[in-house]
Short mmCIF file of C-alpha atoms and ligand atoms in Angstrom, two decimals:
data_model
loop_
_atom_site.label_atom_id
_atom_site.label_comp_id
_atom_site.label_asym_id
_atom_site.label_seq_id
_atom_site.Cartn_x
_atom_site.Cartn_y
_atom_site.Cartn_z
CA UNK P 9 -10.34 -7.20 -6.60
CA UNK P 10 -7.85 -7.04 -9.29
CA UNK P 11 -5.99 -10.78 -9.13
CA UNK P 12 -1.77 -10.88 -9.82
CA UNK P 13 0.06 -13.36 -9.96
CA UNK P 14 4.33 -14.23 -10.09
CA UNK P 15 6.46 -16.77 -8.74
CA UNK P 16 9.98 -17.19 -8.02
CA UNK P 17 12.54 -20.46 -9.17
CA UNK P 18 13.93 -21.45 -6.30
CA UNK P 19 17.47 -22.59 -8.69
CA UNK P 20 19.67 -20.45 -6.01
CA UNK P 21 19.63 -17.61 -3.77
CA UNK P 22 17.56 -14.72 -4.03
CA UNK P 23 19.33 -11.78 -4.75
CA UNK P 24 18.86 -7.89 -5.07
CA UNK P 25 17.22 -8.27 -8.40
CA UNK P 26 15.00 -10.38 -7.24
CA UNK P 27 13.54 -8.05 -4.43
CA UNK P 28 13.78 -4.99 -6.53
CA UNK P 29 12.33 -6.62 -9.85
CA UNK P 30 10.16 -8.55 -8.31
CA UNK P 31 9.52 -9.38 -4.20
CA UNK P 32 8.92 -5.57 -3.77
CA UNK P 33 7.03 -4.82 -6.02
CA UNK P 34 4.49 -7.85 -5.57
CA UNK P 35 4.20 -6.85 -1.67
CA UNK P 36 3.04 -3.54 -2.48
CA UNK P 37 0.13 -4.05 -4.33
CA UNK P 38 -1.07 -6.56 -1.97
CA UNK P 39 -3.65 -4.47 -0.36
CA UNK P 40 -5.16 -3.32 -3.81
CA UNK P 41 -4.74 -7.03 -5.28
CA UNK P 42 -5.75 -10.58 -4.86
CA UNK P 43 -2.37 -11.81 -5.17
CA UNK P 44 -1.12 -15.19 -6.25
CA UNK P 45 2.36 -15.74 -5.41
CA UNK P 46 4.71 -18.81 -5.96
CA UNK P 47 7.63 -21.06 -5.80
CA UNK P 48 8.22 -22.48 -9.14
CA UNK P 49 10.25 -25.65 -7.38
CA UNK P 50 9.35 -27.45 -11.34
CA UNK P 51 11.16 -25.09 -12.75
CA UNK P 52 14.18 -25.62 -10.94
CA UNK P 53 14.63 -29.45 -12.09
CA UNK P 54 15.31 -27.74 -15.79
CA UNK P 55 19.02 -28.01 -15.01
CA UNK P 56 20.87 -30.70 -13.19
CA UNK P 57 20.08 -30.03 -9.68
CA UNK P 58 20.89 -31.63 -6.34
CA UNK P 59 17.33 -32.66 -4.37
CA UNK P 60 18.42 -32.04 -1.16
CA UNK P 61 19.50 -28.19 -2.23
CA UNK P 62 15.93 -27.92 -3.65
CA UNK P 63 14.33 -29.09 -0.70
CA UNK P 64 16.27 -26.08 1.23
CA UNK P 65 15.81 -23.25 -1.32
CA UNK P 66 12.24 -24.12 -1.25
CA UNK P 67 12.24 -22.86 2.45
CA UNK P 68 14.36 -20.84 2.02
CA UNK P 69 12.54 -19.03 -0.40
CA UNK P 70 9.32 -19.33 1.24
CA UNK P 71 10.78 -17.66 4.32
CA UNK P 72 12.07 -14.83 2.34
CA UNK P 73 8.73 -14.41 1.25
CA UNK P 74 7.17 -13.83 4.17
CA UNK P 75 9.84 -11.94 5.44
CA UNK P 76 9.68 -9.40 2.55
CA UNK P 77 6.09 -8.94 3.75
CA UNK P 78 3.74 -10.96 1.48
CA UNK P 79 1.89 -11.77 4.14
CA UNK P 80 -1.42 -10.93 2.65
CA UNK P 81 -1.61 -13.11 -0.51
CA UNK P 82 -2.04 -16.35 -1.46
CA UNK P 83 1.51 -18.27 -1.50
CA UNK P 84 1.84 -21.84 -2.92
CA UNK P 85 4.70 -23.75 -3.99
CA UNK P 86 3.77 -25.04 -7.74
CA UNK P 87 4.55 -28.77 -7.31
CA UNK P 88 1.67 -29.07 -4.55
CA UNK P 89 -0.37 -27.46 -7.19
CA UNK P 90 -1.13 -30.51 -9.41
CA UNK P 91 -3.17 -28.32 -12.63
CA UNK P 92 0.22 -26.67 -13.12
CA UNK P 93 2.04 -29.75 -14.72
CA UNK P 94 -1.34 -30.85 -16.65
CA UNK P 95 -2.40 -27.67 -17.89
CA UNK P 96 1.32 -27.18 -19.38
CA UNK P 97 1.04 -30.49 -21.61
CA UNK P 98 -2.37 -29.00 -23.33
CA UNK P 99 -0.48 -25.67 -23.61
CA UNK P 100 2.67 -28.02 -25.39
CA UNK P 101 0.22 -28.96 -27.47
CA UNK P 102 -0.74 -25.26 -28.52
CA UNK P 103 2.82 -23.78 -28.84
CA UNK P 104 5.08 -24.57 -31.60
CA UNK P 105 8.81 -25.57 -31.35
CA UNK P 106 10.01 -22.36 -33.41
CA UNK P 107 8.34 -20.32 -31.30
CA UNK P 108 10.36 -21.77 -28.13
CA UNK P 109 13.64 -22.23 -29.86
CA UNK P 110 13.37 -18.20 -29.86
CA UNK P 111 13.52 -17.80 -25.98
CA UNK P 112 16.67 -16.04 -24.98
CA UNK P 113 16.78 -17.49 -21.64
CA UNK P 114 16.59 -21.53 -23.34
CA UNK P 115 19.50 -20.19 -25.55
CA UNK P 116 21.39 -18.33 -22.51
CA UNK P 117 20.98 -21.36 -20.01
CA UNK P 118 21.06 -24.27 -23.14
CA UNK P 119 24.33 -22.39 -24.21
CA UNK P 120 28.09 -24.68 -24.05
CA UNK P 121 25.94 -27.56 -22.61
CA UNK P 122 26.92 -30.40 -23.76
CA UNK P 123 23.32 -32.04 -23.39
CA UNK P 124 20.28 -29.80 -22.00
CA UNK P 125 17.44 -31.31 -20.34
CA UNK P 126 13.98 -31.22 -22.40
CA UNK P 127 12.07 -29.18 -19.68
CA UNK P 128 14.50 -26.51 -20.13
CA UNK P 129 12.60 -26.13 -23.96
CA UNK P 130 9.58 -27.07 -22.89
CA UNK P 131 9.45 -24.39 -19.64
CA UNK P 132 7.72 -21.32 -21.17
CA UNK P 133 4.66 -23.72 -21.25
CA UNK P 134 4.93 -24.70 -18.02
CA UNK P 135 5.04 -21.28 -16.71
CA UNK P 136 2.10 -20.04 -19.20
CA UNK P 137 0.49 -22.85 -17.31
CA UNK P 138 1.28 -21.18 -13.84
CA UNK P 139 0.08 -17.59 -15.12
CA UNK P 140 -2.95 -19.05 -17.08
CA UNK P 141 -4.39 -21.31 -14.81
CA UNK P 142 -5.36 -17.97 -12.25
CA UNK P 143 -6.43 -15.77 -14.76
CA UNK P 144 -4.21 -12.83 -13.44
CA UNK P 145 -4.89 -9.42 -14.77
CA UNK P 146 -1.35 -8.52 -14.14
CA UNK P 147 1.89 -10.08 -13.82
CA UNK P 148 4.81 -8.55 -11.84
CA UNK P 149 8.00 -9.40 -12.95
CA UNK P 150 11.73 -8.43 -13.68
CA UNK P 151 12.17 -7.20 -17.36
CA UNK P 152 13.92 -10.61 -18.19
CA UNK P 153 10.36 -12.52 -17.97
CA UNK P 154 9.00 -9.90 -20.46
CA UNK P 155 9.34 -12.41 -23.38
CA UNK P 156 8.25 -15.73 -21.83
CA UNK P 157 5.04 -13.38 -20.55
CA UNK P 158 4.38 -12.01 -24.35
CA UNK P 159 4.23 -16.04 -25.42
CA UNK P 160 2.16 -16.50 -22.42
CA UNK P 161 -0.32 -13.60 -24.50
CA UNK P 162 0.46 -15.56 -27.55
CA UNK P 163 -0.73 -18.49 -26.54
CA UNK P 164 -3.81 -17.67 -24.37
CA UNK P 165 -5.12 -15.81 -27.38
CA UNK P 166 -4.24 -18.73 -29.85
CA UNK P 167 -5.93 -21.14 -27.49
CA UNK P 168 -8.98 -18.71 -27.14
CA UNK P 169 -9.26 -18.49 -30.60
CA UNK P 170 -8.81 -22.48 -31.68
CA UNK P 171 -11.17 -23.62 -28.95
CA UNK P 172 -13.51 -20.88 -27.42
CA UNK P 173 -12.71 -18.38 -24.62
CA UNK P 174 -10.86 -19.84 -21.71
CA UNK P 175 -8.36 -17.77 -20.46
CA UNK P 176 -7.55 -14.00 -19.70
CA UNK P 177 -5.09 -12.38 -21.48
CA UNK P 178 -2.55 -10.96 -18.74
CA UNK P 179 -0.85 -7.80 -18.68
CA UNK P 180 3.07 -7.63 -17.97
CA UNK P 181 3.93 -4.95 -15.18
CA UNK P 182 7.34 -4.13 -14.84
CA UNK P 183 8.84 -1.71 -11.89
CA UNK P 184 10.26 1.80 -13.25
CA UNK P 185 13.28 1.85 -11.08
CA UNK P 186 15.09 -1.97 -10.50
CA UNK P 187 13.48 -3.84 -13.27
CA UNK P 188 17.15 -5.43 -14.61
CA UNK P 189 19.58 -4.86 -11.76
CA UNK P 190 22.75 -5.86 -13.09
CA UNK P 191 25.80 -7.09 -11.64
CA UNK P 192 28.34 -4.74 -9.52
CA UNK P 193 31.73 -6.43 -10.69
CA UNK P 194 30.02 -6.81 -14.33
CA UNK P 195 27.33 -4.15 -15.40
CA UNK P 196 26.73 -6.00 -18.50
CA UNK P 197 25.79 -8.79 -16.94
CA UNK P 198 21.92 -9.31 -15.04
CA UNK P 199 22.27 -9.90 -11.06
CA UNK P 200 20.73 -13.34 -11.25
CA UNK P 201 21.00 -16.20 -8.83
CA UNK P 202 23.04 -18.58 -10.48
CA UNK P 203 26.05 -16.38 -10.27
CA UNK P 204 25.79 -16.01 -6.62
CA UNK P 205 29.51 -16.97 -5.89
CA UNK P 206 30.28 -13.86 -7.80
CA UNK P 207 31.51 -10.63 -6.39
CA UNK P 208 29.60 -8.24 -7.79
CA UNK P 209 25.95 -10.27 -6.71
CA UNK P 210 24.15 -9.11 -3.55
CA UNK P 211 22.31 -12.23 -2.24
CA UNK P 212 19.11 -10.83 0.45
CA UNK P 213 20.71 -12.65 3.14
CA UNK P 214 23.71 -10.47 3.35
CA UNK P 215 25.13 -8.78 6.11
CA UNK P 216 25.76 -5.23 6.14
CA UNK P 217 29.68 -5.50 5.79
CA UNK P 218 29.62 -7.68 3.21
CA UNK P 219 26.84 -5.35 1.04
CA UNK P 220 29.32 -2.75 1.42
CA UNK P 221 32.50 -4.71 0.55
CA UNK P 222 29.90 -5.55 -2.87
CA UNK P 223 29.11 -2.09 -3.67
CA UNK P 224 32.39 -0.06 -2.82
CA UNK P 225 33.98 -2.93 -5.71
CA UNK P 226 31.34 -1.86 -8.33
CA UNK P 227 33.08 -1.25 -11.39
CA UNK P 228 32.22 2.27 -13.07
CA UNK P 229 34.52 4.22 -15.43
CA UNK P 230 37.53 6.79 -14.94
CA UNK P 231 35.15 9.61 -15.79
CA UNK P 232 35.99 12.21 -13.26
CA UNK P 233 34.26 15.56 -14.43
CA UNK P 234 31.70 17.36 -12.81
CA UNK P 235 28.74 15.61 -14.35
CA UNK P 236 30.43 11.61 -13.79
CA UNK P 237 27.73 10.98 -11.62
CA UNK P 238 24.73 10.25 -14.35
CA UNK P 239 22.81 7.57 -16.08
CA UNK P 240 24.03 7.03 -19.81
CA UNK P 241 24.04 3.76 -21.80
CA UNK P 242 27.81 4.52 -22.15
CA UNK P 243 27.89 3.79 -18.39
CA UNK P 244 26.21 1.31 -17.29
CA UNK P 245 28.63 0.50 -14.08
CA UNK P 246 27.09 3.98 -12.97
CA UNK P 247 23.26 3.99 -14.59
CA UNK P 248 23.07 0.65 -12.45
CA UNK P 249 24.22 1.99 -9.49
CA UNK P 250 21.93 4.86 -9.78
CA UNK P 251 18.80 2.56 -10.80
CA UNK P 252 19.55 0.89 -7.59
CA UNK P 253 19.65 3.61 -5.35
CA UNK P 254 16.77 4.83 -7.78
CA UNK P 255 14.87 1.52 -7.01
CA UNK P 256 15.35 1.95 -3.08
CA UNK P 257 14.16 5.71 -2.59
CA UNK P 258 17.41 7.15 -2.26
CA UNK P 259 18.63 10.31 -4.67
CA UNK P 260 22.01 10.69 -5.87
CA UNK P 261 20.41 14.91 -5.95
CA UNK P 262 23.93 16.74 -5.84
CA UNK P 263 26.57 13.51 -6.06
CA UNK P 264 29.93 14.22 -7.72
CA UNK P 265 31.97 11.90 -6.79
CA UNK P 266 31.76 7.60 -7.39
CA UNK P 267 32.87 7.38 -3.73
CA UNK P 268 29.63 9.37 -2.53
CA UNK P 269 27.36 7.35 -4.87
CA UNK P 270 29.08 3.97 -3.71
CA UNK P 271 28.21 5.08 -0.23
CA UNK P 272 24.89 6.35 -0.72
CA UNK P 273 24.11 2.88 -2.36
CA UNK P 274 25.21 0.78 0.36
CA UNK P 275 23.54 2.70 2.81
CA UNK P 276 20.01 2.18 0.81
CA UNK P 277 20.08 -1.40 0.01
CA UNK P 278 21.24 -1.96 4.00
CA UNK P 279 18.14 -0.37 4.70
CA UNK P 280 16.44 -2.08 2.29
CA UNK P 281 17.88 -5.64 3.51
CA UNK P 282 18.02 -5.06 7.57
CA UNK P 283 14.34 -5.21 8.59
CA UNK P 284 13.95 -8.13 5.84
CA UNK P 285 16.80 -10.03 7.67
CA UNK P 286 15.14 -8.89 10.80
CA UNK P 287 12.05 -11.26 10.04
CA UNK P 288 13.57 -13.56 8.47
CA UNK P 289 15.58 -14.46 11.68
CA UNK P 290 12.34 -14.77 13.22
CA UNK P 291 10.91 -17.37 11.05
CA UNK P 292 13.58 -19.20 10.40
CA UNK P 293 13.07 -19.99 13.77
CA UNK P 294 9.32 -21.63 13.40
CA UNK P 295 9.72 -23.22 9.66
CA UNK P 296 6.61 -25.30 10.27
CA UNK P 297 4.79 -21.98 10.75
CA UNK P 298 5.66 -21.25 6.94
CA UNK P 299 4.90 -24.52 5.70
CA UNK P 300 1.65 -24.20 7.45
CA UNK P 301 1.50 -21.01 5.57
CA UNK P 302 2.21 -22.35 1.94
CA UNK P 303 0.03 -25.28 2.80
CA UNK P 304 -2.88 -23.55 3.22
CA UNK P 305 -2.04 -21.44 0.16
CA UNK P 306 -1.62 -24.62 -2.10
CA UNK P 307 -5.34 -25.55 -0.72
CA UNK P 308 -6.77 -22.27 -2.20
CA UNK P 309 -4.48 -22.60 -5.24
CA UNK P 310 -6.04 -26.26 -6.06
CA UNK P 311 -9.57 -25.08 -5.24
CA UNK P 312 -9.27 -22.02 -7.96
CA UNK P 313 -7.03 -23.84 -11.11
CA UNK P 314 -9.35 -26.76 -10.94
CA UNK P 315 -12.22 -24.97 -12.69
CA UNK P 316 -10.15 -23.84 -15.25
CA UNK P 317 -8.19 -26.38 -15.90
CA UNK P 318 -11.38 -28.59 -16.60
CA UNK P 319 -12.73 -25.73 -18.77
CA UNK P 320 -9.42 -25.97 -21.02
CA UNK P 321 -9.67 -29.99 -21.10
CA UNK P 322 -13.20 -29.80 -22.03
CA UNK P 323 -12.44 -26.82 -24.69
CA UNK P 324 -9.71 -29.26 -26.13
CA UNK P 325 -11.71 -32.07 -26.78
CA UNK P 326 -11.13 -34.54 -23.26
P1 TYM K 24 13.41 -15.92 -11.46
O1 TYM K 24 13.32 -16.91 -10.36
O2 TYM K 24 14.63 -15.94 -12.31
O3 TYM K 24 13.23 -14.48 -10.87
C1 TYM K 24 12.18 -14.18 -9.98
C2 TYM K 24 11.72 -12.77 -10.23
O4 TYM K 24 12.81 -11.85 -10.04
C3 TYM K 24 13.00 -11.07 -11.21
N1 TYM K 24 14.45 -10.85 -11.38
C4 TYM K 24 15.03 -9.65 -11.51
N2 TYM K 24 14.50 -8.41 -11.52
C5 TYM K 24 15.37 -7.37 -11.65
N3 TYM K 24 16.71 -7.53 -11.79
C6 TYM K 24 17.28 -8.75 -11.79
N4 TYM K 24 18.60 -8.90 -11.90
C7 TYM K 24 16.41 -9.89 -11.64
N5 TYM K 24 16.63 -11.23 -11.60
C8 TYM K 24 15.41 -11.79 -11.45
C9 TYM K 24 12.44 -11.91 -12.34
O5 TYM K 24 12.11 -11.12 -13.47
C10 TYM K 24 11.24 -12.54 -11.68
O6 TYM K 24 10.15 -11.64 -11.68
N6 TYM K 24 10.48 -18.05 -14.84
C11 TYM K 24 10.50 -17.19 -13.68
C12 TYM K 24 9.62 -17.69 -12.55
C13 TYM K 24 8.23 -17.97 -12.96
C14 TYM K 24 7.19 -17.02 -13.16
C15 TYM K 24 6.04 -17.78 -13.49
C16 TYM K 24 7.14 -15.62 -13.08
C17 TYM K 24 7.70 -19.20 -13.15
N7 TYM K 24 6.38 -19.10 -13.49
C18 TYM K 24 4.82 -17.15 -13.75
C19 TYM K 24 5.93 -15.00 -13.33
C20 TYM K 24 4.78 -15.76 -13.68
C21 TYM K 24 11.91 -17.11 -13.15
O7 TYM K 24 12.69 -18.01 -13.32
O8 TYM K 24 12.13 -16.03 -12.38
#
């Protein structure tokens, strides 16, 4: 079977984005794939964070996991993992520093710091490391990992070429509706986790009332003829809302108004979010049952990266 792999940074809550761009997605190829699917709890030390909030999102995270039904994969978190951290140092050692000052997410996140920690540069090794290491054929993600997935390419093939054939080249796969939800109070702006105070960011754990109070805000435009209700880049309050709706099998088929397409939107991501929230209830409930889960995920995950993280220490000369 076809392998996949994509994990998730547990640096806040998950939101909309992240089930559209990415949890969805990655449960519905399960039965088709051998997946691989993780919490990248590294990743989240890469700005100042608090440990105690880490430990939490962690579970958190893994709970909304299995809640939005990857139940038939392989999940790990990446810190249990321990090939992860020492595969990224030989990949340091195979990317160059120009090539990571271009990532737009190091300049996005490094951006009015005063001081940035050195994992947030060093990070698109680390999570080369966590595609690399499994050999995926494909990699389900949001269209903001696009980039550090095309330096992932980069460097597999680099390191294939300096010291013999290790690794295979992955494949990005990005959904067709919901790859780059944006945000409802700012359309410009991706739906990402560390904005979750904001108003116009759904988070998964939402209740119904306040996913409508999120939607019904959306900004749009004052556009009010016949044809308002349409995806243009000149309206991107609108082509988001519609890419939403697009994303959760609804159709805005015969819409005219912003108040019809505000409801119609709520009404799909509620139904998108209730049996999720449904489960999770459940296993929140029994959180040693998912930590059982991720446990015995972590075992598999050591058992297949060791192999291949010898074969890349051996190809580089230790
Ligand atoms: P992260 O945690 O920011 O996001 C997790 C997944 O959700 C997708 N996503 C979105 N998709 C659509 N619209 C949005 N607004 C939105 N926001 C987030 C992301 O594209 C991602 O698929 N570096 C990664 C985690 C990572 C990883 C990996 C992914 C670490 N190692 C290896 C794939 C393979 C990240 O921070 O994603």
């Amino acid at each position: 079977m076809e392998r996949t792999l994509s994990l998730l940074t547990p640096s806040g809550r998950l939101t909309l984005g992240n089930l559209l761009g990415a949890l969805r997605p990655m449960a519905a190829g399960q039965d088709a794939t051998d997946g691989f699917y993780g919490i990248a709890d590294l990743h989240a030390m890469t700005t100042p964070h608090d440990p105690g909030r880490l430990r939490a999102l962690v579970l958190e995270t893994a709970t909304l996991m299995l809640a939005a039904g990857l139940d038939r994969s392989t999940l790990f978190v990446q810190s249990r993992v321990p090939a992860h951290a020492q595969l990224a140092y030989l990949l340091e050692c195979t990317a160059t520093t120009g090539e990571l000052n271009r990532m737009i997410q190091f300049k996005e996140k490094g951006r009015d710091q005063p001081t940035t920690r050195a994992a947030l540069f060093t990070y698109p090794a680390l999570m080369a490391a966590d595609i690399l290491l499994y050999g995926p054929r494909r990699v389900p993600v949001g269209a903001d990992q696009r980039q550090h997935v095309e330096l992932t390419r980069d460097l597999a093939l680099r390191f294939n070429r300096l010291y013999g054939p290790v690794f295979t080249v992955p494949e990005i796969t990005v959904p067709a509706a919901g790859a780059r939800v944006m945000r409802f109070d700012d359309p410009t702006r991706k739906m990402g986790k560390s904005d979750a105070d904001a108003a116009g960011v759904v988070l998964l754990l939402d209740p119904p009332d306040v996913v409508r109070r999120k939607v019904a805000r959306a900004v749009t435009d004052s556009d009010t003829g016949p044809d308002a209700v349409r995806a243009d880049p000149a309206k991107p309050g609108v082509t988001n809302l519609l890419d939403v709706l697009a994303a959760c099998g609804g159709s805005a088929e015969g819409l005219t108004t912003y108040g019809a397409l505000k409801r119609c939107v709520t009404d799909a991501v509620v139904a998108q979010l209730a049996p999720l929230q449904e489960r999770y209830a459940e296993l929140a409930a029994d959180p040693a049952h998912v930590s059982s889960v991720f446990a015995a995920g972590a075992e598999r995950c050591r058992e297949v990266t060791t192999p291949v993280l010898e074969a890349a220490q051996a190809a580089m000369g230790l």
